Short mmCIF file of C-alpha atoms in Angstrom, two decimals:
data_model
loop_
_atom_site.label_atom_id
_atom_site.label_comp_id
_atom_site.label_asym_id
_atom_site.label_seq_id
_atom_site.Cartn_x
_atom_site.Cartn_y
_atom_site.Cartn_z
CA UNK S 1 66.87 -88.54 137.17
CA UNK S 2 65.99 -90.04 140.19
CA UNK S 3 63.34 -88.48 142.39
CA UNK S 4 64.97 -87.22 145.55
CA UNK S 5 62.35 -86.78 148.22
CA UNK S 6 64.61 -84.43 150.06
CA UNK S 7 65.11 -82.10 147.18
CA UNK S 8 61.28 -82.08 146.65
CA UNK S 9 60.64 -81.29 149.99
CA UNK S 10 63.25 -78.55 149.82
CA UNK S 11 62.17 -76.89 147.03
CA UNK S 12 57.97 -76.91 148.32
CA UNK S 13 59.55 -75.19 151.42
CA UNK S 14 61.86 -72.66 150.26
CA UNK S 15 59.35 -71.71 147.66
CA UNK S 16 56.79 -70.90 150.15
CA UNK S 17 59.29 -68.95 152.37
CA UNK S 18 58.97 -66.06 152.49
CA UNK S 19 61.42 -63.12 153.90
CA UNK S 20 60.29 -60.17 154.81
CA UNK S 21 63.40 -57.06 153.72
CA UNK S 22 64.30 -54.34 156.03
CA UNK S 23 62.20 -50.76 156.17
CA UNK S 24 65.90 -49.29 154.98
CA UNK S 25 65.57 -51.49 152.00
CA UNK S 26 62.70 -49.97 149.60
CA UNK S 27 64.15 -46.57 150.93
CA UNK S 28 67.55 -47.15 149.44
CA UNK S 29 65.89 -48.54 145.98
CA UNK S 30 64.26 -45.44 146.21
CA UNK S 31 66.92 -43.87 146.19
CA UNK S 32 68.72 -45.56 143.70
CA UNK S 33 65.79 -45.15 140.94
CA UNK S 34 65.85 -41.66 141.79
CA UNK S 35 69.36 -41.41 141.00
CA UNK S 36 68.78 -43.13 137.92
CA UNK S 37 65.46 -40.88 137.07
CA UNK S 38 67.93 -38.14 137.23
CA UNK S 39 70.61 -39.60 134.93
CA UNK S 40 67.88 -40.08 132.23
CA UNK S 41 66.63 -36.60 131.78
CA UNK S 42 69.78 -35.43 131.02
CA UNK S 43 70.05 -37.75 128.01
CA UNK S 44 66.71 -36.38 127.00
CA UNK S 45 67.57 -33.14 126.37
CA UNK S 46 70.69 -33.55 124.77
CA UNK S 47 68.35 -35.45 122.05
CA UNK S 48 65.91 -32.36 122.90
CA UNK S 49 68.94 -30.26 121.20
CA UNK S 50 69.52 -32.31 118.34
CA UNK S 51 66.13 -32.14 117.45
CA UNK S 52 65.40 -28.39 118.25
CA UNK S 53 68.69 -27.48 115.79
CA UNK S 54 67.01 -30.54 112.93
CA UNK S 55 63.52 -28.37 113.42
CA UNK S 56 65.68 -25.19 113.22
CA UNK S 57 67.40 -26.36 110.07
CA UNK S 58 64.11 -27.31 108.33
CA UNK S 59 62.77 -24.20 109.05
CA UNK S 60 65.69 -22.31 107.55
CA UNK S 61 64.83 -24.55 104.72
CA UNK S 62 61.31 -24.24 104.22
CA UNK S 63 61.78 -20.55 104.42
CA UNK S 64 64.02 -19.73 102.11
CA UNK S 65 62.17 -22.42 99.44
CA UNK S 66 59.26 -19.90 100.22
CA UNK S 67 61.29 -17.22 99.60
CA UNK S 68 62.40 -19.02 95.99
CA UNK S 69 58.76 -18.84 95.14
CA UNK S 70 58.01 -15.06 95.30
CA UNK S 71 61.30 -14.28 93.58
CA UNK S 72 59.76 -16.71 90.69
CA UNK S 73 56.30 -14.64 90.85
CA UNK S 74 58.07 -11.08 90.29
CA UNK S 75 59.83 -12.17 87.00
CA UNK S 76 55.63 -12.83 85.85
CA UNK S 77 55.00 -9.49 86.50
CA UNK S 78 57.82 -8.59 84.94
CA UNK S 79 56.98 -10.61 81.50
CA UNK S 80 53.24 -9.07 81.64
CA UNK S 81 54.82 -5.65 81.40
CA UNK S 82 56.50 -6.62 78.53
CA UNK S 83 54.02 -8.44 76.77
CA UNK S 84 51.95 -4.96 77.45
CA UNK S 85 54.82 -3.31 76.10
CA UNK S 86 55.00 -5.33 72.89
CA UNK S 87 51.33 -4.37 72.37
CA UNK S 88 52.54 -1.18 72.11
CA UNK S 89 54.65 -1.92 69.78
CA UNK S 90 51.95 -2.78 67.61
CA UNK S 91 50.82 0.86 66.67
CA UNK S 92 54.94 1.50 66.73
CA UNK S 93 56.07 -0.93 63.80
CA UNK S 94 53.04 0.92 61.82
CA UNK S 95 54.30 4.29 62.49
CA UNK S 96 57.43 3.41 61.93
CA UNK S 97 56.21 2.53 58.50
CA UNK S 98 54.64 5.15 58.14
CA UNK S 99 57.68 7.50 59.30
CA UNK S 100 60.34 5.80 59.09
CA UNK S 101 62.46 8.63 59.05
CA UNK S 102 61.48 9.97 62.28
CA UNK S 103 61.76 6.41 64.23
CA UNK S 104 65.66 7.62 65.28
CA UNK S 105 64.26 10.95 67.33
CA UNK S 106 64.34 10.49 71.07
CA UNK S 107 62.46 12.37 73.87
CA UNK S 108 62.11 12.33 77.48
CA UNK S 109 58.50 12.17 77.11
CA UNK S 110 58.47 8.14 75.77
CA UNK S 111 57.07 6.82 78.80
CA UNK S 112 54.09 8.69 78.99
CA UNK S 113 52.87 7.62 76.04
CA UNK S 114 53.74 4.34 76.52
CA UNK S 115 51.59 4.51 79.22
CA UNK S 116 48.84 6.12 77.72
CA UNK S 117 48.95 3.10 74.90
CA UNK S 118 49.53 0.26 77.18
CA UNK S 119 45.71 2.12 79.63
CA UNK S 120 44.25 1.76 75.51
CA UNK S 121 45.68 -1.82 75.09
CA UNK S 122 44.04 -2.30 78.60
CA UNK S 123 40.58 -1.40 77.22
CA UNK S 124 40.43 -3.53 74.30
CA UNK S 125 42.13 -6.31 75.80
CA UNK S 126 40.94 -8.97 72.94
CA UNK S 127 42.45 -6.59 70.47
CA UNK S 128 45.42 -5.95 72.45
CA UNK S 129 46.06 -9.96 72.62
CA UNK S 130 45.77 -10.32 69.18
CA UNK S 131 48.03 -7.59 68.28
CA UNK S 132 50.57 -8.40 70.20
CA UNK S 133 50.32 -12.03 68.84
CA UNK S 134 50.84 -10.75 65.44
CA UNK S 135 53.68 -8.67 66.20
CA UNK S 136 55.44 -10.97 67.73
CA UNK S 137 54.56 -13.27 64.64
CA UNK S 138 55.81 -10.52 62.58
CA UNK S 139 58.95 -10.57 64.60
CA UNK S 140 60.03 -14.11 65.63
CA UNK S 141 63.68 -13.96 65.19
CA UNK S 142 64.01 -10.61 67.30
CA UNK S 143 61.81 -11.83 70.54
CA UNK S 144 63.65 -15.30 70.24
CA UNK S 145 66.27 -13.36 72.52
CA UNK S 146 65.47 -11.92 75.48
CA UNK S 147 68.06 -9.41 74.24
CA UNK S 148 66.66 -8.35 71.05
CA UNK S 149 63.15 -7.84 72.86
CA UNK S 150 64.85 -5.25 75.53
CA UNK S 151 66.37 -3.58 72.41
CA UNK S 152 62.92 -3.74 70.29
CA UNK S 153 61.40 -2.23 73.46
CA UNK S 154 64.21 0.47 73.70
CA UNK S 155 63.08 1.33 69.64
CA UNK S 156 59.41 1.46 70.33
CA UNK S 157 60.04 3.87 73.18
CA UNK S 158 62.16 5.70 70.97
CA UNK S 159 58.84 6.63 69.57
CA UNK S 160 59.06 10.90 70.38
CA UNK S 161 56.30 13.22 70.96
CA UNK S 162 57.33 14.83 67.82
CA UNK S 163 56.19 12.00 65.68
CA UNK S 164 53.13 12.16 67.71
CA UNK S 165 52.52 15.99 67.29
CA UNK S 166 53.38 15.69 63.54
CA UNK S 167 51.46 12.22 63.33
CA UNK S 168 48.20 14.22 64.82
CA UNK S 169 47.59 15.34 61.21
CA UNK S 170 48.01 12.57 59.79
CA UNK S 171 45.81 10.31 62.36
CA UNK S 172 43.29 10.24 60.04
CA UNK S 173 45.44 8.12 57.80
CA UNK S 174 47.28 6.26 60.33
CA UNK S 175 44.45 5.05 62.04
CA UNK S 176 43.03 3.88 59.01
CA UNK S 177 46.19 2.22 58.19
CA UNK S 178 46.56 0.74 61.55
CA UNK S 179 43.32 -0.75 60.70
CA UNK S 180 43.83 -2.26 57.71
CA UNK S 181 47.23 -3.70 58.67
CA UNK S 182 45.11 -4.60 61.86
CA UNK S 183 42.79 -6.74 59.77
CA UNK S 184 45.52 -8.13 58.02
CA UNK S 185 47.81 -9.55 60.51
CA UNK S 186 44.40 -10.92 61.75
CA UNK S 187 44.06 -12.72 58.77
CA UNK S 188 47.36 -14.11 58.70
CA UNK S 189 47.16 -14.59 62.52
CA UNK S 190 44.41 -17.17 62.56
CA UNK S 191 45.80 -19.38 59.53
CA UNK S 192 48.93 -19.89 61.97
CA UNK S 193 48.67 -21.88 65.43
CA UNK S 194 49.64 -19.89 68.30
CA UNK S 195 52.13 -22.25 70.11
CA UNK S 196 55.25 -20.48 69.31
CA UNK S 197 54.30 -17.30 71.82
CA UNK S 198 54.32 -19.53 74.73
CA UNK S 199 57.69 -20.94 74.31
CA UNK S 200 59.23 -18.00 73.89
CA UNK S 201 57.76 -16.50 76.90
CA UNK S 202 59.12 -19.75 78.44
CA UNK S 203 62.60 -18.96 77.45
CA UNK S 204 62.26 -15.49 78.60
CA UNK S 205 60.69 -16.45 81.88
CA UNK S 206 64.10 -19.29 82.40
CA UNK S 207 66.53 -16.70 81.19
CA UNK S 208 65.35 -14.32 84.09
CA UNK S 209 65.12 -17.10 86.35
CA UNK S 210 68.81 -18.28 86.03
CA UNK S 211 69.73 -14.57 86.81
CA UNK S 212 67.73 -14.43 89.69
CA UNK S 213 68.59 -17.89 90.80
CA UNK S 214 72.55 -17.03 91.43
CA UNK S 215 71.55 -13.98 93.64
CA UNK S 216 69.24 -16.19 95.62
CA UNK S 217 72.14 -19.47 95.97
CA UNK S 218 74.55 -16.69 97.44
CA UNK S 219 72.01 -15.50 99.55
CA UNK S 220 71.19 -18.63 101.10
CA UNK S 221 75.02 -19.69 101.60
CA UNK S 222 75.48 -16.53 103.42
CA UNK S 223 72.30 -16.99 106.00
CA UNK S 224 73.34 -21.04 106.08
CA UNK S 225 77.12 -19.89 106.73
CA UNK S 226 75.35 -17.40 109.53
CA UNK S 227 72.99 -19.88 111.45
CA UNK S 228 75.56 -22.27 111.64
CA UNK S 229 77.84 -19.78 113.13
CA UNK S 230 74.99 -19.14 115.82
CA UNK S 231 74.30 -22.83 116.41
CA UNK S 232 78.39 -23.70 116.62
CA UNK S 233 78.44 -20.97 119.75
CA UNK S 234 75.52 -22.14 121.44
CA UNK S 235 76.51 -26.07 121.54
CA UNK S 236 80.14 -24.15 122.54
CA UNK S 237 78.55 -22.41 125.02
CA UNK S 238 76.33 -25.97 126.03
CA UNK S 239 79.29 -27.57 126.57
CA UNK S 240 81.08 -25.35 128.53
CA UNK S 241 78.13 -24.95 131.09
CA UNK S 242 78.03 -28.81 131.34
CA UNK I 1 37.59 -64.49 136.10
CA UNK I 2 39.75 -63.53 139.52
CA UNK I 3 42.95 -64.81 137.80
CA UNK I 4 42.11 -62.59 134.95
CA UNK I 5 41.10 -59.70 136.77
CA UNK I 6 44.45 -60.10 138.85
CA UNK I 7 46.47 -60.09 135.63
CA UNK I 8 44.97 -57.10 134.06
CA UNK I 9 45.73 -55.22 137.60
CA UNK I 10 49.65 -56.29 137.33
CA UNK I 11 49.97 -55.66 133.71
CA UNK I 12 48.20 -52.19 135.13
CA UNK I 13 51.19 -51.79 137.29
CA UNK I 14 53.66 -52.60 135.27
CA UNK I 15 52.55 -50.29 132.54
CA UNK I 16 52.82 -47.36 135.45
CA UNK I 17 56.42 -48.69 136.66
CA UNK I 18 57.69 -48.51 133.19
CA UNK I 19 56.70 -44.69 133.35
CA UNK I 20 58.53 -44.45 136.91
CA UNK I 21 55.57 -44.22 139.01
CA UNK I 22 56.95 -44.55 142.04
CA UNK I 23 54.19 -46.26 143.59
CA UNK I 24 53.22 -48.76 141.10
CA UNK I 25 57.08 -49.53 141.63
CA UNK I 26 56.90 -49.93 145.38
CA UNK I 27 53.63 -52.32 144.75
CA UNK I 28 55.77 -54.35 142.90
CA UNK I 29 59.04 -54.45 145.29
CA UNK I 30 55.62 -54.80 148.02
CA UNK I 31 54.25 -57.59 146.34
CA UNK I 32 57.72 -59.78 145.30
CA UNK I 33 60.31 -58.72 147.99
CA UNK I 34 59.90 -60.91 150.34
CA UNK I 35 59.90 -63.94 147.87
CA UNK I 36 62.63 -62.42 145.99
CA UNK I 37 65.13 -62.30 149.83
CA UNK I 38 64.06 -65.57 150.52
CA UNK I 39 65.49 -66.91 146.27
CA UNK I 40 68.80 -64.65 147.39
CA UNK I 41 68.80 -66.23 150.99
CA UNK I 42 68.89 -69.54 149.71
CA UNK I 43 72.43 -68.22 147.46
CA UNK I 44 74.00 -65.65 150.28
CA UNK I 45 74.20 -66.46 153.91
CA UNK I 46 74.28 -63.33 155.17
CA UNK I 47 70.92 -61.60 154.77
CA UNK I 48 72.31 -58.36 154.81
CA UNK I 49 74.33 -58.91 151.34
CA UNK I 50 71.19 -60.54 150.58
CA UNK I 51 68.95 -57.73 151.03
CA UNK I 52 72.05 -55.90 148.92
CA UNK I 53 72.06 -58.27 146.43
CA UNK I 54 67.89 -58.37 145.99
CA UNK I 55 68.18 -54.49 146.33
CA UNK I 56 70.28 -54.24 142.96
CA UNK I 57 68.50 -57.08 141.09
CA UNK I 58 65.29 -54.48 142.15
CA UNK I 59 67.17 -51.93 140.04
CA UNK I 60 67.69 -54.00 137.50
CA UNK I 61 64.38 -55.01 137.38
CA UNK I 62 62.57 -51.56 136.72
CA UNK I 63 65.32 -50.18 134.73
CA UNK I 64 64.71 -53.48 132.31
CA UNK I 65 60.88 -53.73 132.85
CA UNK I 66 59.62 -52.00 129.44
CA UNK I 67 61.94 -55.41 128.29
CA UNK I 68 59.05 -57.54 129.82
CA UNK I 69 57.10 -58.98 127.28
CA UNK I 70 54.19 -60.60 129.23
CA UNK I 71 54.69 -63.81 127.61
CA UNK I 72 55.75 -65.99 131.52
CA UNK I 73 54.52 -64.84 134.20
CA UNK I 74 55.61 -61.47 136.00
CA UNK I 75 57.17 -63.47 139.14
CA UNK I 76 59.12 -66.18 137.20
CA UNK I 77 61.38 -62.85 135.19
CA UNK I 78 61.77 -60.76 138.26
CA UNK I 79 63.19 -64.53 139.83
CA UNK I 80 65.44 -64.57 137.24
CA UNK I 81 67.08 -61.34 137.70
CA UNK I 82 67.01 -62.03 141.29
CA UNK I 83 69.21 -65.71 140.74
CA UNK I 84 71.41 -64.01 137.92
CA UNK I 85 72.21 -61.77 140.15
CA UNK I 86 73.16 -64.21 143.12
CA UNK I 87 75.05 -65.76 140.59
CA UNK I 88 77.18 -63.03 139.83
CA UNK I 89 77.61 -61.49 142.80
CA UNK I 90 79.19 -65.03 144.28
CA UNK I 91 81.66 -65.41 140.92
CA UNK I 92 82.83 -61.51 141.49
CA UNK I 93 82.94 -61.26 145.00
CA UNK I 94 83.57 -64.34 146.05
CA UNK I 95 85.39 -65.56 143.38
CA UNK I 96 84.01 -69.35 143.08
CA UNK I 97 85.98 -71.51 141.31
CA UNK I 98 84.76 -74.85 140.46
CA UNK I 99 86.74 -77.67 140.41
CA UNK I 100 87.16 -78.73 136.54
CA UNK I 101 86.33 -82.69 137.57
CA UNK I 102 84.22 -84.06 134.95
CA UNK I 103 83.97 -87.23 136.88
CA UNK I 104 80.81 -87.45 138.35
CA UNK I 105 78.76 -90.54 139.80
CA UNK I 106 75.37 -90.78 139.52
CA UNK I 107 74.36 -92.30 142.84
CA UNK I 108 71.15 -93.41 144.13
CA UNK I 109 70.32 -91.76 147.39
CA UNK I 110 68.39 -93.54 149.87
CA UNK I 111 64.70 -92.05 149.90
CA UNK I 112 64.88 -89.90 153.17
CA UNK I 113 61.30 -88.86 153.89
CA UNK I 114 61.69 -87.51 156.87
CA UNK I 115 60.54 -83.83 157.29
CA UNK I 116 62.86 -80.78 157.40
CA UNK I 117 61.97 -77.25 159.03
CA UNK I 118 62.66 -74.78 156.61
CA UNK I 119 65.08 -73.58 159.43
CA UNK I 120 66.87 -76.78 158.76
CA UNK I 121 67.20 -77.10 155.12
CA UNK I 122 68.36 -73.55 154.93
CA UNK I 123 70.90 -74.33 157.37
CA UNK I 124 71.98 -77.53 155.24
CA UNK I 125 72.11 -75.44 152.14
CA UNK I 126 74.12 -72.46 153.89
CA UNK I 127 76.94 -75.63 155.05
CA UNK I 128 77.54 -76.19 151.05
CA UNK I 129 80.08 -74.53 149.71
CA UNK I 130 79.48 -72.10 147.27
CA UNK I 131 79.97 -73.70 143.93
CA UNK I 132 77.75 -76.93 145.03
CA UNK I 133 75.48 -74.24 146.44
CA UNK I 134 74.87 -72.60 143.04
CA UNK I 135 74.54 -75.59 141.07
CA UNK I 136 72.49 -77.57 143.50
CA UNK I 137 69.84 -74.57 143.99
CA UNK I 138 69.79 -73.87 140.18
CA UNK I 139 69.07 -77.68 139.13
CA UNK I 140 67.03 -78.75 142.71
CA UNK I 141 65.56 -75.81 143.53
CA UNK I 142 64.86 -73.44 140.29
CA UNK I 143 65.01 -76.15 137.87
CA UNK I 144 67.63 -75.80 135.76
CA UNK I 145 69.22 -77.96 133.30
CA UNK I 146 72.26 -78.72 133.71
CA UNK I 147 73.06 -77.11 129.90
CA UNK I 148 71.35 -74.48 131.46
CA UNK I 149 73.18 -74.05 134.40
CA UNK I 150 76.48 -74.54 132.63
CA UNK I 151 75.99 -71.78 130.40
CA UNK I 152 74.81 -69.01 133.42
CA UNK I 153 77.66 -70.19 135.03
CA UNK I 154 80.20 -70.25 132.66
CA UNK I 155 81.15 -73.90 132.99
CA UNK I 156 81.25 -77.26 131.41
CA UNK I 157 78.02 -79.21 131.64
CA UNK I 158 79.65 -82.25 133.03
CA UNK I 159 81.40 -79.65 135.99
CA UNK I 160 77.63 -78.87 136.43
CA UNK I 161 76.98 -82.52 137.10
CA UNK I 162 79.68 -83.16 139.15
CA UNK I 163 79.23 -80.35 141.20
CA UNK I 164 75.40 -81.49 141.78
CA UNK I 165 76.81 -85.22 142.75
CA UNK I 166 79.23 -83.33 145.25
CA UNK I 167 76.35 -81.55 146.08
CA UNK I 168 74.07 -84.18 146.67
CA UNK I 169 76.32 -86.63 148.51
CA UNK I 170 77.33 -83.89 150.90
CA UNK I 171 73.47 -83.04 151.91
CA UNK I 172 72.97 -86.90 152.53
CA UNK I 173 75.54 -87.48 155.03
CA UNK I 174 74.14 -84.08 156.34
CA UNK I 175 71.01 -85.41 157.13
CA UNK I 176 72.39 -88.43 158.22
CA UNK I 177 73.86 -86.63 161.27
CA UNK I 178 70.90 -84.46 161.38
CA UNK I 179 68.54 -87.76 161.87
CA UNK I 180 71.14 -89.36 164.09
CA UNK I 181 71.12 -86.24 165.92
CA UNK I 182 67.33 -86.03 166.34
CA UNK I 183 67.00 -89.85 167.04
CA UNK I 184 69.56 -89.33 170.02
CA UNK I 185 67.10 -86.22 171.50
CA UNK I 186 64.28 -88.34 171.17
#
């Protein structure tokens, strides 16, 4: 291109120019970027929604997985009981032996006992563990079902005070007995690895679970189906202010 | 060090207009405005729809300014909005047309060195119509190719060229009256 001294000389002077705007002129920007500051906000808090009802959600959420957790503890509690329980079976299986003939007798009076056998179990606890070990050795097939164990239980509280009060005579002998089968189940107990137990408590602990699991799902669909009731009205009633 | 020290300050202010400080935002309008009229001045005759037009290239300039990268400088961008806008404002309201002639001649001006008031050359810029007007103060005065220019403007590059030949040979017969004129004064 050709050098135009006119064009050079225009563009030197018109870049220096200056032109000073009107007063009216920053106030009317002003203005305008107020106008726009204004528009903005709004679209802020409509994202300010969104994210309040995602937090809200979460929260549901996190709550009710909380919630999931304790239910999980209780059966625990539950399966201690019975493992306390099945301790108790192992003076019952001996009796029964013993009287077997008297096993069918009910009283109302079971669950004292009971208690008073699971506060000995308590106090030998090592004993206790062992026993319980055993019997459940002893019975494999019957504790493989949750079932079976419930029913077991229902036979070992079947246990009456009358085979207690006619026992007392013979406590000399039982205790003896007990003893002896004690040592014995010991014996077998500790030739046999001990792995078995835990599964089964494991299959206990899921069966439970799976019952207490469909309780929970319905539980949550109805407080979901309920919060998004609340949260449908109040975008409703958003809208309708807007 | 100054230069530095000056450039930390604006990219200062700049940081505070993105946030809508209103004063770091008038500094800025303070500091470029009246360049900025004078670039829409040299586009719009009328300085009132030039104020307008810089007015709304403003907006544009502090809704867009977190878009700033601080790679050119600060006053060559804002320019930019400032001519784009020009631009459109004289394609929608004005409606330019250009005239599709691809046939342009390169001719060789004589070398005029006399000296123009600014009064003056504003004056011969404001007699151009408003196509050659565009295209001559994109390529002569911003420094615009003509690719450039043709692609802000929606155009051919060889309208661009023609239009700047139009341009051209109506400034020089311009001036030719203008020194006739001030030879006959003196």
């Amino acid at each position: 291109m050709e050098p135009n001294n006119f064009e050079k000389d225009f563009r030197e002077k018109l870049n220096q120019r200056t032109i000073e705007p009107s007063n009216k002129a920053w106030d009317r920007l002003d203005a305008m970027l107020s106008i726009a500051e204004e528009k903005k906000p709004k679209k802020n808090y409509k994202w300010l929604y969104i994210a309040a009802s995602i937090v809200g959600f979460l929260l549901v959420g996190t709550f009710f997985f909380n919630q999931k957790k304790n239910v999980v503890e209780t059966p625990k509690n539950n399966v201690v009981i019975e493992e306390v329980a099945k301790k108790d079976s192992v003076v019952k299986p001996t009796v029964n032996r013993i009287d077997s003939s008297k096993i069918e007798i009910a009283a109302s009076e079971k669950a004292t006992i009971k208690r008073a056998n699971t506060k000995e179990a308590n106090g030998n606890p090592d004993v206790s563990i062992q026993k319980s070990k055993q019997l459940i050795q002893n019975e494999k097939n019957q504790i493989a079902e949750s079932s079976i164990i419930i029913k077991n239980n229902q036979e070992k509280q079947s246990i009456s005070n009358q085979t207690s009060v006619v026992a007392t005579s013979k406590n000399e002998n039982v205790d003896q007995l007990l003893n002896t089968a004690e040592k014995m189940v010991v014996a077998e107990h500790s030739a046999k690895p001990k792995s078995k137990i835990k599964i089964n408590a494991n299959d206990l602990l899921n069966q439970v679970d799976g019952e207490l699991e469909t309780s929970f799902r319905e539980k949550v669909i109805t407080k979901v189906n309920k919060n998004y009731q609340t949260v449908k009205v109040a975008l409703a009633n958003r809208n309708q202010e807007e | 060090m100054k230069i530095i020290h000056l450039h930390q300050e604006e990219a200062e202010i700049i940081k505070l207009a993105v946030e809508n400080n209103r004063q770091a935002q008038q500094q800025i309008y303070g500091r470029f405005s009246p360049k900025m009229l004078s670039v829409c001045r040299q586009y719009i005759k009328d300085i009132q729809l030039a104020e307008d037009v810089m007015i709304t290239a403003f907006m544009k300039v502090f809704t867009n300014l977190n878009k700033f990268e601080h790679k050119g400088s600060f006053e060559g961008w804002i320019r930019r909005i400032m001519v784009n806008e020009c631009i459109s404002y004289l394609r929608v309201q004005k409606k330019v047309k250009f005239t599709e002639d691809e046939i342009y001649v390169e001719e060789s001006f004589n070398a005029i060195d006399s000296q123009f008031s600014i009064e003056q050359i504003q004056f011969l810029i404001d007699a151009l119509p408003d196509g050659y007007k565009m295209v001559f103060n994109l390529y002569a005065i911003e420094g615009y190719k003509h690719n450039e220019i043709a692609k802000m403007l929606g155009i051919n590059e060889g309208t661009s060229k023609s239009q700047l030949s139009h341009a051209r040979k109506m400034l020089q017969t311009q001036i030719n009256t203008l020194k006739k004129q001030d030879n006959g004064t003196e």
